Coordinates of C-alpha atoms in Angstrom, one line a residue:
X19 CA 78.4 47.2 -121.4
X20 CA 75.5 44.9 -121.6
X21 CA 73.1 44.3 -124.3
X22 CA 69.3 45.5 -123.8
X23 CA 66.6 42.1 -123.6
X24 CA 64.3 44.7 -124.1
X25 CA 64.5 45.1 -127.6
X26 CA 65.4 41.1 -128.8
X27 CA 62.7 40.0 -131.0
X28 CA 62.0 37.1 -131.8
X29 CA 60.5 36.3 -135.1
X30 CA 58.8 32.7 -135.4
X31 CA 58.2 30.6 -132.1
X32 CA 58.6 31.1 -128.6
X33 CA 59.6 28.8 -126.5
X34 CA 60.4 29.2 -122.5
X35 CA 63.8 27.6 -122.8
X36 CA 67.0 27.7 -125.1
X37 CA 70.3 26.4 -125.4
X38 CA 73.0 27.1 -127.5
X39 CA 76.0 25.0 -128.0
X40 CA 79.3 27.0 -128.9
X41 CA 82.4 24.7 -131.0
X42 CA 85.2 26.3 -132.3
X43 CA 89.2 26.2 -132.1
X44 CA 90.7 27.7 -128.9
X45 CA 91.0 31.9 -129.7
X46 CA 88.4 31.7 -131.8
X47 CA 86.5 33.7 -129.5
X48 CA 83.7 31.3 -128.2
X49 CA 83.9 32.9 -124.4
X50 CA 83.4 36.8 -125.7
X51 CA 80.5 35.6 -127.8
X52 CA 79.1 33.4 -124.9
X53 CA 79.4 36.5 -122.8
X54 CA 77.8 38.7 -125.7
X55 CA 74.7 36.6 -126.1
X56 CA 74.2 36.2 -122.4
X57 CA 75.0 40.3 -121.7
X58 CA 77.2 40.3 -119.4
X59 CA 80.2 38.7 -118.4
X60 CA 80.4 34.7 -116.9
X61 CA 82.7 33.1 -119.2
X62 CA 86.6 34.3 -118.8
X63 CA 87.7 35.7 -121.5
X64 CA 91.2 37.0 -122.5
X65 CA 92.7 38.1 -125.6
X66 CA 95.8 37.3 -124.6
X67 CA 95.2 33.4 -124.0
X68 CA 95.5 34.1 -120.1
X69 CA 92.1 32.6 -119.6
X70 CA 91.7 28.9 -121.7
X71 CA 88.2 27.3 -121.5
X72 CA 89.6 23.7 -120.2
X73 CA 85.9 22.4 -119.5
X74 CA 82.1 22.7 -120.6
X75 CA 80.7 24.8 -118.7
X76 CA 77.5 26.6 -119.0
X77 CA 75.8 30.4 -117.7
X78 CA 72.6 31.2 -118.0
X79 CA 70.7 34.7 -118.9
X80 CA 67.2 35.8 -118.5
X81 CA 65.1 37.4 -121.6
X82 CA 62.5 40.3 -120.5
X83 CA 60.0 37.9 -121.8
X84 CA 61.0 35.1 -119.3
X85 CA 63.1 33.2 -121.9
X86 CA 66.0 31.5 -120.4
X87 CA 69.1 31.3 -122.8
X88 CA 71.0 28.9 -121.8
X89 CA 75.1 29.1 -123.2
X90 CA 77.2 26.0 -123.1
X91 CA 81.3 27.1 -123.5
X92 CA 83.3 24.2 -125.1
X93 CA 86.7 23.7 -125.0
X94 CA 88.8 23.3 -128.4
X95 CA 87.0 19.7 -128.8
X96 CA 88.6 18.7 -132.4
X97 CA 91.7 20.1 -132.0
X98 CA 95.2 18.7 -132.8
X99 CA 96.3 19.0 -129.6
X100 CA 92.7 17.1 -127.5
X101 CA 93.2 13.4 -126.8
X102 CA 90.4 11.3 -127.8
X103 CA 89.8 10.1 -123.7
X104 CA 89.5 14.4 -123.2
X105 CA 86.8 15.0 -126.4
X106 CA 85.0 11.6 -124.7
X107 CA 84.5 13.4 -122.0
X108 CA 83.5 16.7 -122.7
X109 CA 81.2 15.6 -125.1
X110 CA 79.8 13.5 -122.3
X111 CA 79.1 16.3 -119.9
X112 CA 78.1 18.6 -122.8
X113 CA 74.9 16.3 -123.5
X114 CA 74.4 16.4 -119.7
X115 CA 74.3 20.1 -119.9
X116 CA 71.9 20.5 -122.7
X117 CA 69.2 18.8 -120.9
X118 CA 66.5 19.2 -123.1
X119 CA 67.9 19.3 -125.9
X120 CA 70.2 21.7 -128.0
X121 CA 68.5 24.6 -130.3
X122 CA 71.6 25.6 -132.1
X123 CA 75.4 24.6 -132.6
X124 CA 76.8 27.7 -133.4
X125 CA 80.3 27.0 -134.8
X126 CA 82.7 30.1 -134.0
X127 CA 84.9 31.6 -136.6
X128 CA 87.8 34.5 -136.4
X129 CA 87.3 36.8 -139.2
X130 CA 91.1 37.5 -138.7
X131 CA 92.2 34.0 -139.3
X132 CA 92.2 31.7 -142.3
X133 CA 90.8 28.2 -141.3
X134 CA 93.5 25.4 -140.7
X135 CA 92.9 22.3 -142.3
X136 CA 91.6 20.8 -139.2
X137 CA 88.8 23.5 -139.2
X138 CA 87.9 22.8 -142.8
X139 CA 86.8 19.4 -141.7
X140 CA 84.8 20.3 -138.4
X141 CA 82.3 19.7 -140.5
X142 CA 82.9 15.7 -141.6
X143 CA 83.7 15.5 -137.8
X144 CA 80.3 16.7 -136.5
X145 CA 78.7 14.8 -139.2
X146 CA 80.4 11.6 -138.1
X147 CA 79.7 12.1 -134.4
X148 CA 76.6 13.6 -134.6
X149 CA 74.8 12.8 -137.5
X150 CA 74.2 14.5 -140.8
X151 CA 70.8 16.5 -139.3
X152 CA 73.3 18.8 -136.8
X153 CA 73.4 20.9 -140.0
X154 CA 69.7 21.7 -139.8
X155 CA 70.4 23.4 -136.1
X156 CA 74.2 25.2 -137.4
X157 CA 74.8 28.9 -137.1
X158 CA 78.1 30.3 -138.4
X159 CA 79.4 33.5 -136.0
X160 CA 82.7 35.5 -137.5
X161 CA 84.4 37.2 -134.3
X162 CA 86.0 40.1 -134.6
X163 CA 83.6 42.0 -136.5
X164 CA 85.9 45.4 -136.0
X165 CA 88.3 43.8 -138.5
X166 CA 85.3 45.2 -141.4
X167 CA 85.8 48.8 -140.1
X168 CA 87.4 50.4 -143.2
X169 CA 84.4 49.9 -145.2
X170 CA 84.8 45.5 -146.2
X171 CA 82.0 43.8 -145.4
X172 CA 81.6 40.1 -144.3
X173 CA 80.3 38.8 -148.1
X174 CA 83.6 40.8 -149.5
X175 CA 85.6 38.4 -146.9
X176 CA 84.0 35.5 -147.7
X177 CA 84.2 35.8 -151.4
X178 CA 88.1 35.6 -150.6
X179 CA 87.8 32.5 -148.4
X180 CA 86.1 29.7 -150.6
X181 CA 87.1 27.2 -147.9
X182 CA 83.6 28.6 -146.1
X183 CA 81.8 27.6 -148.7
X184 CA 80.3 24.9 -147.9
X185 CA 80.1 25.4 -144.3
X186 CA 77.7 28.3 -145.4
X187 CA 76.1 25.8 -147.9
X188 CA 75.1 23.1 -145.7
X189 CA 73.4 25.6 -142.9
X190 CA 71.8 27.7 -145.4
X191 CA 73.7 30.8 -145.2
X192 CA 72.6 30.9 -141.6
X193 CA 75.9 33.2 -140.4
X194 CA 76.2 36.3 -138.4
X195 CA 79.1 38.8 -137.6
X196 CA 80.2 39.3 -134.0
X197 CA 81.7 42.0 -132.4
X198 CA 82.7 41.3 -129.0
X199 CA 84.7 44.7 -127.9
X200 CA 83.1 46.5 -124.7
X201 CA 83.0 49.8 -126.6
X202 CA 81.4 49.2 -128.8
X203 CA 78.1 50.5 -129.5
X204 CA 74.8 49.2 -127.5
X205 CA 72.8 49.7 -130.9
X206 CA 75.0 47.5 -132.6
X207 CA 75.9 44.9 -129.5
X208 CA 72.0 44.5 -129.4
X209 CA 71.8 43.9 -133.2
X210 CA 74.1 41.6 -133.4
X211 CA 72.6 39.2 -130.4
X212 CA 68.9 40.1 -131.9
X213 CA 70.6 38.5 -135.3
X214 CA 71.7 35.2 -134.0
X215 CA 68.3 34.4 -131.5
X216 CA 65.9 35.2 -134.7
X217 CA 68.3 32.3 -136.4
X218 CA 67.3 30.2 -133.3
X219 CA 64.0 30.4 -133.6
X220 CA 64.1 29.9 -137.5
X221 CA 65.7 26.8 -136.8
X222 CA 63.1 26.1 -134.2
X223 CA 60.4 26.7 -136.7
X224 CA 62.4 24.7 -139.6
X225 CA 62.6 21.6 -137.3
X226 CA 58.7 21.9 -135.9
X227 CA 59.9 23.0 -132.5
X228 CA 62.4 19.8 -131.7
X229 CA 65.2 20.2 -130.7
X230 CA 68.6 18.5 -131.9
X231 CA 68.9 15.9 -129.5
X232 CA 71.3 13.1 -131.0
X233 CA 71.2 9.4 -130.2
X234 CA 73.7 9.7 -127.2
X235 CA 72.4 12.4 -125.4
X236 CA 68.8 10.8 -125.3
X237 CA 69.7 7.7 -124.2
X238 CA 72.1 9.2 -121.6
X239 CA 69.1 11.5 -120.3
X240 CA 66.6 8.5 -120.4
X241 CA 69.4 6.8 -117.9
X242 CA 69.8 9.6 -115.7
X243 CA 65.8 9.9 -115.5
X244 CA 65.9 5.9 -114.3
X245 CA 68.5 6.7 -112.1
X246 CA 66.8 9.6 -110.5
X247 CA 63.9 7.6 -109.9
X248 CA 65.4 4.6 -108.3
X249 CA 67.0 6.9 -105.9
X250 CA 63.7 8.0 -105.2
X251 CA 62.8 4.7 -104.3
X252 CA 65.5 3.7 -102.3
X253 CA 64.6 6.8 -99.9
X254 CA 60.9 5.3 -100.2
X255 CA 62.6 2.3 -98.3
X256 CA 62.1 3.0 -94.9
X257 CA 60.9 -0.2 -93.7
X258 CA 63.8 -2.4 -95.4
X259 CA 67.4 -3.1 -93.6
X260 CA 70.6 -1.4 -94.2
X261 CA 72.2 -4.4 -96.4
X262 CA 69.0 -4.2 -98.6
X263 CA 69.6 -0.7 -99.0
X264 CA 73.0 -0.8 -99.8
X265 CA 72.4 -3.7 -102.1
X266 CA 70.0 -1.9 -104.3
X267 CA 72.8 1.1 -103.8
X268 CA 75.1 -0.7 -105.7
X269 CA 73.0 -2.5 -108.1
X270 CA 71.7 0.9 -109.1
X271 CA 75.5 2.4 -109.6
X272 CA 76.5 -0.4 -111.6
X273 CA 73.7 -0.4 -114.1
X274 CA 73.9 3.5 -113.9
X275 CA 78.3 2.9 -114.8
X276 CA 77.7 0.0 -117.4
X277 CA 75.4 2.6 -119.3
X278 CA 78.1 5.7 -119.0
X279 CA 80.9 3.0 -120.2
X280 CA 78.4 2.5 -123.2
X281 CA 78.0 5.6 -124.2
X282 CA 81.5 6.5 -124.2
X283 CA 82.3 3.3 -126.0
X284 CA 79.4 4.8 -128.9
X285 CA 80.9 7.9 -128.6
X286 CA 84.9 6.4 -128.6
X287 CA 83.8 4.6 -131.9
X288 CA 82.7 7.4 -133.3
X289 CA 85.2 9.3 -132.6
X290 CA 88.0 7.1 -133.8
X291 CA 85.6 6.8 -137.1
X292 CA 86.0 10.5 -137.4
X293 CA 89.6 10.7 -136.6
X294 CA 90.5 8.2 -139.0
X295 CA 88.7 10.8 -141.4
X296 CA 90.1 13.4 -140.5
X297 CA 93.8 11.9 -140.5
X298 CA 92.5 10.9 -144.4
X299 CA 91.6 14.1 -145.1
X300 CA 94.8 15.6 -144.5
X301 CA 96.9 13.1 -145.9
X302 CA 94.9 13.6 -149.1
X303 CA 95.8 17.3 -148.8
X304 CA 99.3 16.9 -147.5
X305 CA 99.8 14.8 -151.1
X306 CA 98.1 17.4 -153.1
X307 CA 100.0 20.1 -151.7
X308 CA 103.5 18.3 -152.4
X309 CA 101.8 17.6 -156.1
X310 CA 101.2 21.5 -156.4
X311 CA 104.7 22.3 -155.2
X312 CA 106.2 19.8 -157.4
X313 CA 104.2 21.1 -160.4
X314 CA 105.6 24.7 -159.3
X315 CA 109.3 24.0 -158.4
X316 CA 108.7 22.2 -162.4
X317 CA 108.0 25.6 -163.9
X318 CA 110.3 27.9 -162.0
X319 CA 112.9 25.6 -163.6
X320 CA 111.4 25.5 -166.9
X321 CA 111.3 29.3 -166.6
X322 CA 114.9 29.1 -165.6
X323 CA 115.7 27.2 -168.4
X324 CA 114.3 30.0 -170.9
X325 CA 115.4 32.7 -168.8
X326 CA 119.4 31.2 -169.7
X327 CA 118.1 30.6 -173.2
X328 CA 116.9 33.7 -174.1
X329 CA 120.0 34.8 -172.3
X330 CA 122.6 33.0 -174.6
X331 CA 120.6 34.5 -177.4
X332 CA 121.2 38.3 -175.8
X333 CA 124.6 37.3 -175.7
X334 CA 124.7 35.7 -179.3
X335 CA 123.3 38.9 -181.0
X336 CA 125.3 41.5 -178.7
X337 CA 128.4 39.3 -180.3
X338 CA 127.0 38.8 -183.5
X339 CA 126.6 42.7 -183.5
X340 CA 129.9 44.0 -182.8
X341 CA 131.0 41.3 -185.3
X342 CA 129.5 42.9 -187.8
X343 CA 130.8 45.9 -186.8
X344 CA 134.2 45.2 -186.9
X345 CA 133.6 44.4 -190.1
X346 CA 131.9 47.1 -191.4
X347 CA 134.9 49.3 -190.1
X348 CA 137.2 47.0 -191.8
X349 CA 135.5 47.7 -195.3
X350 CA 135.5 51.2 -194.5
X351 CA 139.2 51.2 -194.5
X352 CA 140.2 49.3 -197.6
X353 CA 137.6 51.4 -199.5
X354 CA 140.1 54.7 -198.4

């Protein structure tokens, strides 16, 4: 069931092109919302983990109004289990994709999992790669929105999951609930969809139109513009010989290389910076945890400790009682 472009509206700007990065942990559900926001299905997408996202990739939909949404699928980027050479990459052909520019990070949450500590410092990590301003262009989406049926609501989950907090915080509350089933109903697939675009264009409107385009992904465009138009001119090259040719070929690939190798060293740096943050991070937490279980496994043996104590006293009185009596019977006898 697809969603109806009919009735998306858009509430601040309007703008003939967007694109919309997706980051989250692998089942998060980053495919089915891809697939929501575009109505209709071009990512694979499995529940069961048949279907992985192992690449950036991105589909494109069509708005009534002629606005192209462009969706760019990410694989589990800041993962555990992603090699540093891996994140280079993808990151790399990510900022190829998003052209012009990126209009939103939306950072993918399940509303049936609790964050692990690696998600609870996505944020640091993006920060360090990207800069602090990727905040100004975040929008939070929960997945499995049918977990709230019983009457919950997302605030009543969140109040229960402080480690959102300032997630929520830094994007100014800027979060929507997905439900990606194909049952569901169109009302409330369309609302849903209508939801996250009027974020996009708030953060359009916020940022005076410009979209987040960091450091790296300019320079790497500004290449790849030079590039293009020294291939132009070699074509322009009719009247030259073949070893000219060739020799402007290869000067143009190895200036073209040398500035890919320089942007994966930026991004390698950066990435080690933020690893090294993140490996912090959890260390910190590994030590506070051991601290809190040490604290704990302190009282359940001072609690032990009382528990005997109070114990031995039982004991004492229930003795001290049929002491006494004994002794009372004992009177009892010499008094007949």
């Amino acid at each position: 069931m697809s969603w109806d472009p009919n009735k998306v509206n858009v509430e601040v700007d309007w703008k003939p092109e967007r694109t919309l990065v997706l980051l989250g942990r692998t089942g998060n559900g980053k495919s089915a919302t891809g697939n929501s926001i575009l109505g209709e299905t071009k990512f694979l997408s499995k529940t069961r983990g048949r279907f992985i996202t192992k690449e950036c990739k991105l589909h494109t939909s069509m708005l009534s109004n002629g606005q192209r949404i462009n969706v760019i699928d990410t694989p589990g980027l800041f993962s555990a289990s992603s090699t540093p050479d891996f994140t280079i990459k993808e990151i790399v052909r990510c900022l190829r994709l998003a052209k012009d520019g990126i209009d939103a990070v939306i950072l993918v949450f399940s509303a049936r999992n609790r964050l692990t500590e690696e998600e609870q410092l996505t944020l640091r990590t993006l920060k360090i790669l990207f800069g602090s301003q990727i905040v100004d262009y975040m929008i939070v989406v929960f997945t499995n929105g049918d977990a709230f049926e019983d009457g919950d609501t997302l605030d009543d989950y969140l109040e229960d999951c402080p480690e959102f907090q300032e997630i929520l915080k830094e994007c100014d509350d800027r979060k929507v609930l997905f439900d990606n089933r194909r049952n569901i109903p169109k009302s409330k697939k369309d609302k849903q969809v209508q939801d996250l675009l009027n974020f996009v264009e708030q953060i359009s409107h916020k940022n005076n139109g410009k979209p987040f385009m960091a450091d790296l992904s300019l320079e790497l465009r500004e290449n790849e513009a030079t590039l293009v138009e020294k291939q132009k001119q070699i074509q322009a090259m009719k009247g030259q010989s073949k070893q000219e040719i060739s020799q402007v070929k290869k000067e143009m690939e190895k200036t073209y290389n040398e500035m890919l190798e320089g942007i994966k060293e930026k991004i390698a740096n950066q990435l080690k910076e933020s690893l090294n943050d993140v490996k912090e991070q959890l260390a910190k937490a590994q030590l506070a945890r051991e601290e809190t279980e040490k604290k704990m496994t302190e009282l359940q043996n001072l609690s032990s400790d009382e528990i005997r104590r109070l114990r031995d006293q039982l004991n004492n009185a229930e003795r001290e009682t049929a002491r006494l009596r004994r002794q009372q019977g004992s009177q009892r006898c010499s008094v007949l």
